[in-house]
């Protein structure tokens, strides 16, 4: 009984039941030094970023936590907001299922900026799964899943402080307070604040390179665990207020808002979240448990971009009932349950009202067979009813086979379906002179049909010893085929953003080869090459997905000294990213000064960080991003005439801000 309760706790909050079980095995296989954990025995192509990996960069928020991970691509979404967008398998975050402790988090109204609403210091680990995800979590996942685990009150330290400052005038403070009320109850209070107060215009185009702003973010978590009764529960309340101001350097929001005096923008977001999770382990039946998850969120964004206004409020309720058990023995397991989701949107684009209500209810069943040796399979399916998408089925399959020692082959296939929130997901286009056009008007989602795609993937991994040092190599290939897609067409005209249902083919091929080795003791090298072939049939022809490099190379070098008896240690990290040329949107009909070539040039960036851990309670770190100072030469089209027809801040393929250096400290009371 005492061994079952911790397993349930993991099973409730991780993406897969099987992943939960084998996460414990992973720790045994991997060295304690490893910061990204991979296992040869889990069925899905998954990895876990530990807290050690998150300390290798500044990681001010979740969006910035993937800079050292080869599976995730990080890009800027526009030239104004400093918002970082992530991609997996070459597809943007709307095609990912992003969850927080296994509850959907970044979706709907929060797609554009939601990753910046989770401070990095709150994160305990991140689970990354490529390809079709588990049916337990829903039907929307297409290219993969990212699940964030927050620090747990029963395991946390009494006090933590993190202070951060950078040369781009960003300052941040994080404080964590934890109290063990009893052996079974504990609570945590996390307080986060950040601000940027100085105006930066390094490229001299008259616009801020980074927004002015401030954010206050609070969360109070409670955890209860009773081994004797087999009960475990979590309760969390979160509040966040985020304010951003950007635009021309001379813009004054009190004087120039929604005028043509100066071009400016404000994006103000207020969010409230409540989540609860209760789990029970049956004492007399091995492997049997039941969990119930509930979440409510209110997300309100009020914003304007020049003369464009965009306001959205999303009120959401989510519940998930999960029952886990075995069939005969522990080699045969299953998970079954019900989901319910309700989203109420109040959305206004200039004078257009796109308010709506989305309700969906579904049931799922997932069977797992594991021979406890070299083969496992997960076969899952779910049936859902959605008031605008109708009734539909979602099948998913995962296979794992170990052909020999330290080698693994995996295969996955699955279908995903989603309603594209075309305005919330493409907010960067509001900061332009583009006119929005929706060509199809007979569908039930902004006049469009739902997006439907199949994802197939195969991967191979091998661990070995090379020149007496541990090494591993990985190879994976995934293909996503869209049966329908809400196409965002930026090739029709530089003065338009055209939305319509897919008229032909759209696919995404992703190939990744990675090689990792311990060069010498305490010196690790991580490398990856990625090839993307992502094309869509647009009205004017077939083009590669804009702003997506076809070839990418990644390398990370990590060095750490021995930890002394007093807890002293030096840690050093360097990450290089090389980006091949990228297809750019059509600007051919602009005046010559506001045109871009068909493809961007290739470029590379270098990030570094050095950490001095002076004791087990105090450490300092300093580092730099884009140390080579590469910047996109023409970041804003029509910057000299922002209310003219050529103005566009969304064509961003490289950094806008140049070198950025930062420093910070961490203090712990254990």
C-alpha atoms as one frame of an Amber mdcrd trajectory, in Angstrom:
protein
   0.000   0.000   0.000   2.770   2.416   0.847   4.279   1.957  -2.592   1.002
   2.494  -4.432   0.149   6.011  -3.262   3.202   7.775  -4.712   2.542   5.953
  -7.979  -1.026   7.276  -8.069   0.246  10.794  -7.424   2.463  10.527 -10.482
  -0.225   8.833 -12.579  -2.723  11.610 -11.869  -0.521  14.408 -13.041   1.645
  12.994 -15.805   0.540  12.651 -19.387   0.539   8.849 -19.586  -0.152   6.111
 -17.115   2.776   4.106 -18.493   5.048   7.121 -18.496   4.318   7.561 -14.831
   5.386   4.040 -13.948   8.537   4.157 -16.021   9.530   7.631 -14.933  10.697
   5.928 -11.752  12.670   3.430 -13.852  14.242   6.297 -15.773  15.860   7.664
 -12.648  17.510   4.300 -12.090  18.830   4.050 -15.636  20.122   7.589 -16.010
  22.918   9.169 -14.058  21.808  11.584 -11.374  23.752  14.264 -13.274  21.510
  14.123 -16.319  19.247  17.134 -16.746  17.113  15.645 -19.544  15.846  12.168
 -18.736  15.094   9.598 -21.427  14.067   6.003 -20.940  14.350   2.917 -23.092
  11.243   1.362 -21.527   8.450   3.910 -21.886   6.112   3.459 -24.837   5.859
   7.037 -26.080   8.696   9.163 -27.472   8.973  11.267 -24.337  11.637  13.057
 -22.346  11.646  14.899 -19.039  13.362  18.241 -18.465  14.359  18.318 -14.793
  14.866  21.366 -12.604  18.586  21.061 -13.316  17.951  21.675 -17.021  15.793
  24.695 -16.222  18.702  26.281 -14.326  20.927  26.244 -17.436  19.350  29.468
 -18.716  17.538  32.442 -17.234  14.126  30.742 -17.774  12.150  33.748 -16.635
   8.975  32.051 -17.825   7.821  28.825 -19.439   8.302  30.142 -22.995  11.992
  30.683 -22.251  12.503  27.255 -20.670  13.148  25.423 -23.952  16.234  27.286
 -25.209  18.477  24.328 -24.319  16.119  21.584 -25.540  16.659  20.269 -29.090
  13.076  18.997 -29.456  11.482  22.457 -29.169  12.083  25.410 -31.494  11.855
  28.878 -29.936  11.226  31.956 -32.081  10.018  35.506 -31.586   6.424  35.998
 -32.747   6.747  39.665 -33.722   8.983  42.741 -33.562   7.178  44.491 -30.714
   6.032  42.344 -27.797   9.173  40.251 -27.183   6.871  37.210 -27.011   8.540
  33.887 -27.724   6.656  31.254 -29.674   7.446  27.543 -29.488   7.147  24.914
 -32.201   7.322  21.128 -32.188   7.707  19.065 -35.356   7.656  22.407 -37.184
   4.116  23.286 -36.048   3.236  26.164 -33.735   1.881  25.815 -30.201  -1.847
  25.701 -31.132  -1.159  22.209 -32.531   0.417  21.147 -29.240  -1.526  20.182
 -26.161   0.007  22.257 -23.367  -1.033  21.207 -19.883  -0.177  22.179 -16.342
  -0.145  19.126 -14.109  -2.201  17.316 -16.735  -4.914  19.990 -17.011  -5.111
  21.937 -20.320  -3.648  25.400 -19.729  -2.421  27.343 -22.790  -5.414  27.254
 -25.123  -8.021  29.557 -26.614  -7.557  33.178 -25.548  -4.163  32.491 -23.954
  -2.495  31.003 -27.046  -0.438  34.087 -27.932   1.008  34.985 -24.529   0.025
  32.135 -22.193   3.486  30.563 -21.996   4.795  33.789 -20.437   2.250  33.507
 -17.599   4.061  30.644 -15.805   7.262  31.830 -14.056  10.223  29.528 -14.556
  10.990  29.200 -10.836   7.596  27.575 -10.248   8.413  24.667 -12.550   9.623
  21.361 -11.120   9.877  19.475 -14.430   8.528  19.448 -17.983   7.454  16.315
 -19.864   7.735  16.544 -23.658   6.019  13.967 -25.871   6.370  13.976 -29.640
   3.525  12.942 -31.905   0.017  11.848 -31.027  -0.668  12.129 -27.317  -2.835
  10.195 -24.908  -6.617  10.147 -25.385  -6.906  10.661 -21.623  -6.006  14.328
 -22.081  -8.376  15.143 -24.930  -8.683  15.215 -28.698  -6.873  18.457 -29.624
  -3.253  17.278 -29.604  -1.786  16.925 -33.099   2.000  17.355 -33.025   2.688
  16.563 -29.373   2.141  17.341 -25.703   3.998  19.452 -23.155   3.090  18.916
 -19.515   4.464  21.173 -16.796   4.812  19.949 -13.234   4.923  22.653 -10.566
   6.781  22.372  -7.266   4.896  20.207  -4.770   4.155  21.637  -1.291   5.004
  18.413   0.571   8.437  18.261  -1.094   9.307  21.958  -1.286  11.774  23.882
   0.878  10.552  26.519   3.397  11.828  29.574   1.491  13.254  30.442  -1.921
  14.283  33.788  -3.380  15.326  34.569  -6.947  16.285  38.049  -8.162  17.103
  38.826 -11.801  18.118  41.849 -13.862  19.178  42.296 -17.485  20.630  44.907
 -19.815  17.310  45.189 -21.638  15.953  46.742 -18.425  13.972  43.742 -17.269
  13.883  43.107 -13.529  12.281  40.150 -11.796  11.721  38.913  -8.258  10.427
  35.502  -7.197   9.718  34.408  -3.641   8.417  31.014  -2.525   7.044  30.328
   0.943   6.277  26.780   2.054   4.726  25.485   5.256   4.355  21.880   6.411
   1.175  22.083   8.471   1.282  18.388   9.391   2.784  15.185   7.984  -0.228
  15.035   5.623  -0.872  18.721   4.816   1.388  21.349   3.258   0.867  24.665
   1.507   2.941  26.927  -0.718   2.639  30.576  -1.697   4.574  31.719  -4.768
   4.880  35.444  -5.532   6.286  36.652  -8.852   6.784  40.157 -10.174   8.598
  41.548 -13.193   8.883  44.924 -14.847  10.608  46.727 -17.689  10.728  50.498
 -17.316  13.341  51.772 -19.796  12.829  52.334 -23.516  15.203  50.482 -25.854
  15.603  51.153 -29.578  18.916  49.613 -30.576  18.178  49.456 -34.299  17.083
  53.085 -34.519  13.780  52.450 -36.327  11.827  54.621 -33.882  10.048  51.645
 -32.255  10.684  49.950 -28.924  12.646  46.714 -29.292  10.991  45.351 -26.127
   7.721  46.387 -24.487   7.407  48.375 -21.312   5.387  46.436 -18.812   4.835
  44.769 -15.501   3.397  41.501 -14.247   2.183  40.349 -10.853   1.608  36.614
 -10.499   0.494  34.714  -7.379  -0.356  31.096  -6.658  -1.389  29.371  -3.442
  -1.193  25.551  -3.490  -2.373  22.994  -0.957  -1.434  19.325  -0.935  -2.859
  16.480   1.147  -1.547  12.901   1.160  -2.716  10.124   3.445  -0.919   6.838
   2.878  -3.169   4.923   5.250  -6.407   5.943   3.520  -4.941   5.941   0.019
  -5.962   9.564  -0.588  -4.055  12.351  -2.302  -5.313  15.797  -3.322  -4.147
  19.159  -4.645  -5.876  22.531  -4.597  -4.507  25.649  -6.292  -5.634  29.252
  -6.665  -3.789  31.528  -9.083  -4.079  35.219  -9.974  -2.131  37.038 -12.673
  -2.153  40.605 -13.994   0.058  41.449 -16.966   0.424  44.838 -18.678   2.428
  45.573 -21.828   2.972  48.807 -23.738   4.870  48.989 -27.003   5.054  50.972
 -30.218   6.904  54.117 -31.225   9.406  55.529 -28.753   7.450  58.786 -28.568
   4.098  57.094 -27.881   2.309  58.214 -24.710  -0.654  55.995 -23.846  -2.505
  58.762 -21.986  -2.208  61.124 -24.942  -1.931  59.004 -28.087  -4.131  55.917
 -27.545  -6.136  55.099 -30.719  -4.904  58.255 -32.483  -2.499  58.806 -35.359
  -0.163  61.004 -33.294   2.164  58.059 -32.655   1.642  54.340 -33.276   1.240
  52.469 -30.000  -0.171  49.341 -28.435  -1.292  48.100 -25.029  -2.018  44.496
 -24.101  -3.495  44.119 -20.632  -4.403  40.665 -19.327  -6.010  39.566 -16.073
  -6.379  35.887 -15.277  -7.783  33.798 -12.427  -7.422  30.003 -12.090  -8.687
  27.426  -9.643  -7.792  23.715  -9.871  -8.548  20.713  -7.700  -7.450  17.084
  -7.938  -8.495  14.190  -5.744  -7.203  10.641  -6.080  -7.933   7.378  -4.301
  -5.989   4.094  -4.390  -7.989   0.917  -3.797  -6.291  -0.985  -1.014  -7.160
  -4.539  -2.020  -6.772  -4.335  -5.816  -3.247  -3.751  -7.161  -2.976  -1.016
  -9.774  -6.533   0.244  -9.295  -7.193   3.910  -8.601  -9.589   6.713  -9.413
  -8.874  10.408  -9.890 -11.074  13.458 -10.388  -9.720  16.729 -11.808 -11.555
  20.050 -11.967 -10.443  23.462 -13.177 -11.996  26.876 -13.678 -10.281  29.810
 -15.362 -11.211  33.360 -16.275  -8.985  35.044 -18.858  -9.627  38.679 -19.833
  -7.500  40.549 -22.383  -8.057  44.162 -23.378  -5.785  45.385 -26.165  -5.275
  47.676 -29.098  -2.653  47.737 -31.854  -2.467  51.166 -33.463  -6.067  51.697
 -34.587  -7.030  48.006 -34.310  -8.801  46.914 -31.128  -8.973  43.347 -29.847
 -10.751  42.320 -26.644 -11.404  38.770 -25.518 -12.689  37.139 -22.365 -12.732
  33.377 -21.936 -14.423  31.670 -19.003 -13.668  27.945 -18.928 -14.571  24.910
 -16.873 -12.827  21.543 -17.267 -13.368  18.228 -15.498 -11.840  14.801 -15.992
 -12.740  11.558 -14.217 -10.097   8.822 -14.636 -10.304   5.203 -13.533  -7.164
   3.029 -13.721  -7.038  -0.726 -13.228  -5.573  -3.989 -14.513  -6.972  -6.880
 -16.517  -5.852 -10.102 -14.874  -2.276  -9.000 -14.125  -0.032  -5.939 -14.210
   0.978  -6.623 -17.817  -2.510  -5.567 -18.901  -3.694  -2.149 -17.734  -6.381
   0.249 -18.769  -7.568   3.787 -18.131 -11.149   4.881 -18.733 -13.141   7.965
 -17.955 -15.078  11.053 -18.971 -14.133  14.651 -19.894 -16.265  17.765 -19.939
 -15.149  21.188 -21.162 -17.083  24.443 -21.406 -15.654  27.634 -22.935 -17.575
  30.888 -23.034 -15.951  33.483 -25.288 -16.680  37.185 -25.508 -14.507  38.256
 -28.446 -14.501  41.591 -30.254 -12.330  42.481 -33.261 -12.734  46.202 -33.927
 -16.530  46.419 -34.430 -17.006  42.678 -35.082 -18.575  40.482 -32.386 -17.376
  36.857 -32.444 -18.749  35.782 -29.061 -19.708  32.126 -28.748 -20.041  29.169
 -26.387 -18.184  25.877 -26.897 -19.213  22.784 -24.946 -17.795  19.304 -25.346
 -18.240  16.014 -23.520 -16.426  12.781 -24.222 -15.451   9.367 -22.959 -12.172
   7.533 -23.450 -10.637   4.095 -23.047  -6.911   3.349 -23.191  -5.453  -0.162
 -23.019  -1.794  -0.795 -22.200   0.081  -4.053 -22.643   3.648  -4.282 -21.328
   5.464  -7.613 -21.215   7.813  -6.089 -18.627  10.724  -6.723 -20.980  11.082
  -5.566 -24.567   7.607  -4.757 -25.899   4.685  -2.520 -24.975   1.688  -1.042
 -26.756  -0.863   1.624 -25.878  -4.110   1.584 -27.850  -6.577   4.317 -27.056
  -9.741   5.815 -28.386 -12.305   8.388 -27.410 -15.678   9.637 -28.637 -16.688
  13.265 -28.126 -19.667  15.478 -28.772 -18.975  19.178 -29.405 -21.783  21.648
 -29.999 -19.981  23.044 -33.085 -17.689  20.191 -34.142 -20.347  17.489 -33.853
 -19.756  13.840 -32.857 -16.366  12.373 -33.727 -13.880   9.661 -32.754 -10.194
  10.020 -31.892  -7.944   6.939 -32.199  -4.331   6.869 -30.925  -1.635   4.149
 -31.009   1.855   3.879 -29.458   4.288   0.950 -29.831   7.676   0.293 -28.247
  10.113  -2.512 -29.048  13.635  -3.074 -27.724  15.396  -5.182 -30.394  18.604
  -5.443 -28.376  20.217  -4.104 -25.236  20.161  -0.292 -24.886  18.228   0.146
 -28.141  14.588   1.132 -28.678  12.246   1.562 -31.644   8.946   3.421 -31.248
   5.972   4.061 -33.496   2.938   6.280 -32.975  -0.125   7.297 -34.961  -3.171
   9.313 -34.116  -5.826  11.753 -35.157  -6.445  15.222 -33.754  -9.268  17.698
 -34.205  -9.544  21.292 -33.042 -11.393  24.552 -33.510  -8.893  27.187 -34.635
  -9.156  30.494 -32.753  -7.900  32.463 -35.744  -7.717  35.876 -34.069  -6.300
  34.855 -30.670  -3.683  32.648 -32.347  -2.572  35.294 -34.856  -2.576  38.456
 -32.759   0.766  39.552 -34.196  -1.081  40.364 -37.445  -3.091  43.090 -35.703
   0.156  45.088 -35.487   0.119  45.669 -39.218  -1.932  47.365 -41.904  -3.262
  44.014 -43.130  -6.998  43.674 -43.626  -8.469  40.402 -42.348 -10.591  38.424
 -44.793 -12.444  35.158 -44.124 -13.345  33.552 -47.441 -15.399  30.608 -46.211
 -18.517  31.546 -44.268 -20.568  28.336 -44.053 -18.609  26.644 -41.282 -19.406
  26.932 -37.576 -16.022  28.330 -36.441 -15.643  31.898 -37.734 -17.327  30.503
 -40.825 -14.594  27.862 -41.153 -14.575  24.110 -40.638 -12.648  22.382 -37.818
  -9.005  21.474 -38.315  -8.371  17.733 -38.652  -4.960  16.078 -38.959  -3.283
  12.679 -38.724   0.168  12.367 -37.214   2.495   9.391 -37.791   5.954   8.929
 -36.365   8.792   6.475 -35.888  11.872   6.888 -33.705  15.027   4.990 -32.833
  17.298   5.450 -29.839  20.557   3.751 -28.876  22.804   4.145 -25.860  26.424
   3.007 -26.108  29.974   3.632 -24.926  32.337   5.531 -27.242  36.031   5.840
 -26.336  35.144   4.848 -22.807  32.467   7.558 -22.477  28.691   7.299 -22.302
  26.916   8.375 -25.484  23.566   8.048 -27.179  22.102   8.700 -30.593  18.513
   9.305 -31.621  16.663   9.460 -34.913  13.003  10.292 -35.387  10.735  11.109
 -38.302   7.182  12.431 -38.051   4.625  13.385 -40.644   1.467  15.407 -40.095
  -1.204  15.270 -42.812  -4.011  17.812 -42.607  -7.413  16.713 -43.823  -8.556
  20.254 -43.197  -6.764  23.330 -41.922  -7.680  26.919 -41.173  -5.141  28.354
 -43.619  -3.567  31.716 -42.762  -2.535  33.082 -46.168   0.135  35.802 -46.172
   1.088  35.200 -49.806  -2.039  36.611 -51.434  -1.108  40.237 -50.670   1.107
  42.105 -48.156  -1.968  44.191 -47.329  -4.139  41.186 -46.424  -4.354  38.236
 -44.063  -6.719  35.760 -45.691  -8.310  32.856 -43.792  -9.965  29.916 -45.505
 -10.423  26.162 -45.398  -7.649  24.087 -46.940  -8.243  23.738 -50.701  -5.562
  21.130 -51.444  -2.777  19.532 -49.432  -0.987  20.600 -46.289   1.656  18.514
 -44.545   4.579  18.765 -42.157   7.561  16.392 -42.316  10.034  16.548 -39.449
  13.352  14.688 -39.239  15.633  14.982 -36.220  19.019  13.363 -35.586  20.656
  13.923 -32.218  23.948  12.788 -30.729  24.993  13.228 -27.107  28.240  12.291
 -25.402  30.172  12.887 -22.213  33.429  14.228 -23.728  35.359  14.055 -20.486
  34.273  13.791 -16.894  31.733  16.547 -16.129  31.795  17.881 -19.722  28.725
  16.943 -21.809  27.956  17.705 -25.445  24.405  17.640 -26.836  23.852  18.105
 -30.596  20.908  17.858 -32.991  20.168  18.432 -36.659  16.582  19.076 -37.747
  15.089  19.062 -41.222  11.590  20.383 -41.888   9.560  20.032 -45.059   6.312
  21.887 -44.334   4.182  22.955 -47.273   0.629  24.139 -47.882  -1.430  24.717
 -50.999  -2.364  28.419 -50.934  -4.605  30.244 -53.396  -1.585  31.518 -55.317
   0.418  28.268 -55.243   2.272  25.838 -52.992   4.746  27.368 -50.545   6.800
  26.315 -47.595   5.395  27.402 -44.225   6.561  31.021 -43.761   9.059  31.857
 -41.023  10.134  28.237 -40.588  13.763  27.293 -41.241  14.067  24.136 -43.328
  17.427  23.256 -41.765  18.426  23.819 -38.123  21.433  22.797 -36.061  21.640
  22.813 -32.271  24.566  22.269 -29.901  24.831  22.596 -26.141  27.962  22.200
 -24.037  27.619  21.762 -20.285  30.428  21.703 -17.725  30.203  21.386 -13.954
  32.884  20.998 -11.315  32.718  18.648  -8.368  30.544  19.825  -5.485  32.727
  20.475  -2.463  31.823  19.465   1.061  30.658  23.042   1.629  28.403  22.835
  -1.424  30.512  24.994  -3.751  30.314  24.353  -7.486  30.855  26.088 -10.839
  28.460  25.341 -13.716  28.892  26.608 -17.270  26.624  26.217 -20.309  26.772
  27.377 -23.908  24.093  26.866 -26.584  24.499  27.483 -30.306  21.571  27.546
 -32.733  22.037  27.775 -36.500  19.001  28.609 -38.616  18.867  28.002 -42.336
  17.000  30.283 -44.681  13.269  30.769 -44.142  10.405  31.371 -46.557   9.090
  34.916 -46.048   5.557  36.205 -46.711   4.883  38.036 -49.952   5.999  41.696
 -49.941   6.560  42.053 -53.700   3.921  44.766 -54.214   5.225  47.022 -51.441
   7.372  50.008 -52.305  11.010  48.988 -52.688  12.062  50.244 -49.244   9.469
  47.980 -47.604  10.154  44.801 -49.543  11.850  41.680 -48.272  13.467  38.892
 -50.324  11.623  35.632 -50.868  13.888  33.900 -48.346  15.693  35.154 -45.256
  19.460  34.723 -44.836  20.786  31.986 -42.565  22.189  33.024 -39.185  23.288
  31.696 -35.809  22.933  32.705 -32.165  24.998  31.983 -29.057  23.725  31.917
 -25.470  25.919  31.325 -22.417  25.508  31.155 -18.649  27.899  30.717 -15.715
  26.614  29.797 -12.255  28.575  29.947  -9.016  26.974  27.907  -6.260  28.715
  29.244  -3.174  26.875  26.949  -0.777  23.828  24.736  -0.676  21.741  27.790
   0.153  23.133  30.552  -2.099  24.206  30.870  -5.726  24.798  33.585  -8.310
  24.505  33.373 -12.087  25.275  35.593 -15.031  24.940  35.063 -18.746  24.159
  36.428 -22.141  21.770  35.813 -25.035  22.491  36.498 -28.686  26.100  37.179
 -27.739  27.067  37.379 -31.415  24.704  40.382 -31.677  22.889  39.172 -34.794
  19.804  41.262 -35.555  17.238  41.281 -38.317  18.153  44.270 -40.472  14.602
  45.287 -41.371  12.438  44.195 -38.459   9.464  46.510 -39.096   8.224  47.230
 -42.591   6.933  50.758 -43.113   8.319  51.950 -39.776   8.576  55.527 -41.096
   4.835  55.546 -41.912   3.133  53.235 -39.374  -0.392  54.187 -40.468   0.419
  53.560 -44.133  -0.452  50.530 -46.224   2.939  48.771 -45.919   3.256  48.723
 -42.126   3.941  45.212 -40.750   5.687  44.079 -37.548   4.941  40.354 -37.928
   7.634  39.262 -40.427  10.248  38.243 -37.866  12.766  35.510 -38.591  15.658
  36.596 -36.300  16.263  38.524 -33.057  15.267  42.184 -32.977  17.160  43.093
 -29.799  20.930  42.626 -29.955  23.193  41.333 -27.214  21.482  40.927 -23.860
  23.340  40.208 -20.637  21.812  39.326 -17.299  22.680  38.428 -13.716  20.794
  37.018 -10.793  20.935  35.229  -7.482  19.129  32.397  -5.760  18.789  31.960
  -2.009  17.255  28.944  -0.259  16.345  28.062   3.303  16.201  24.287   3.591
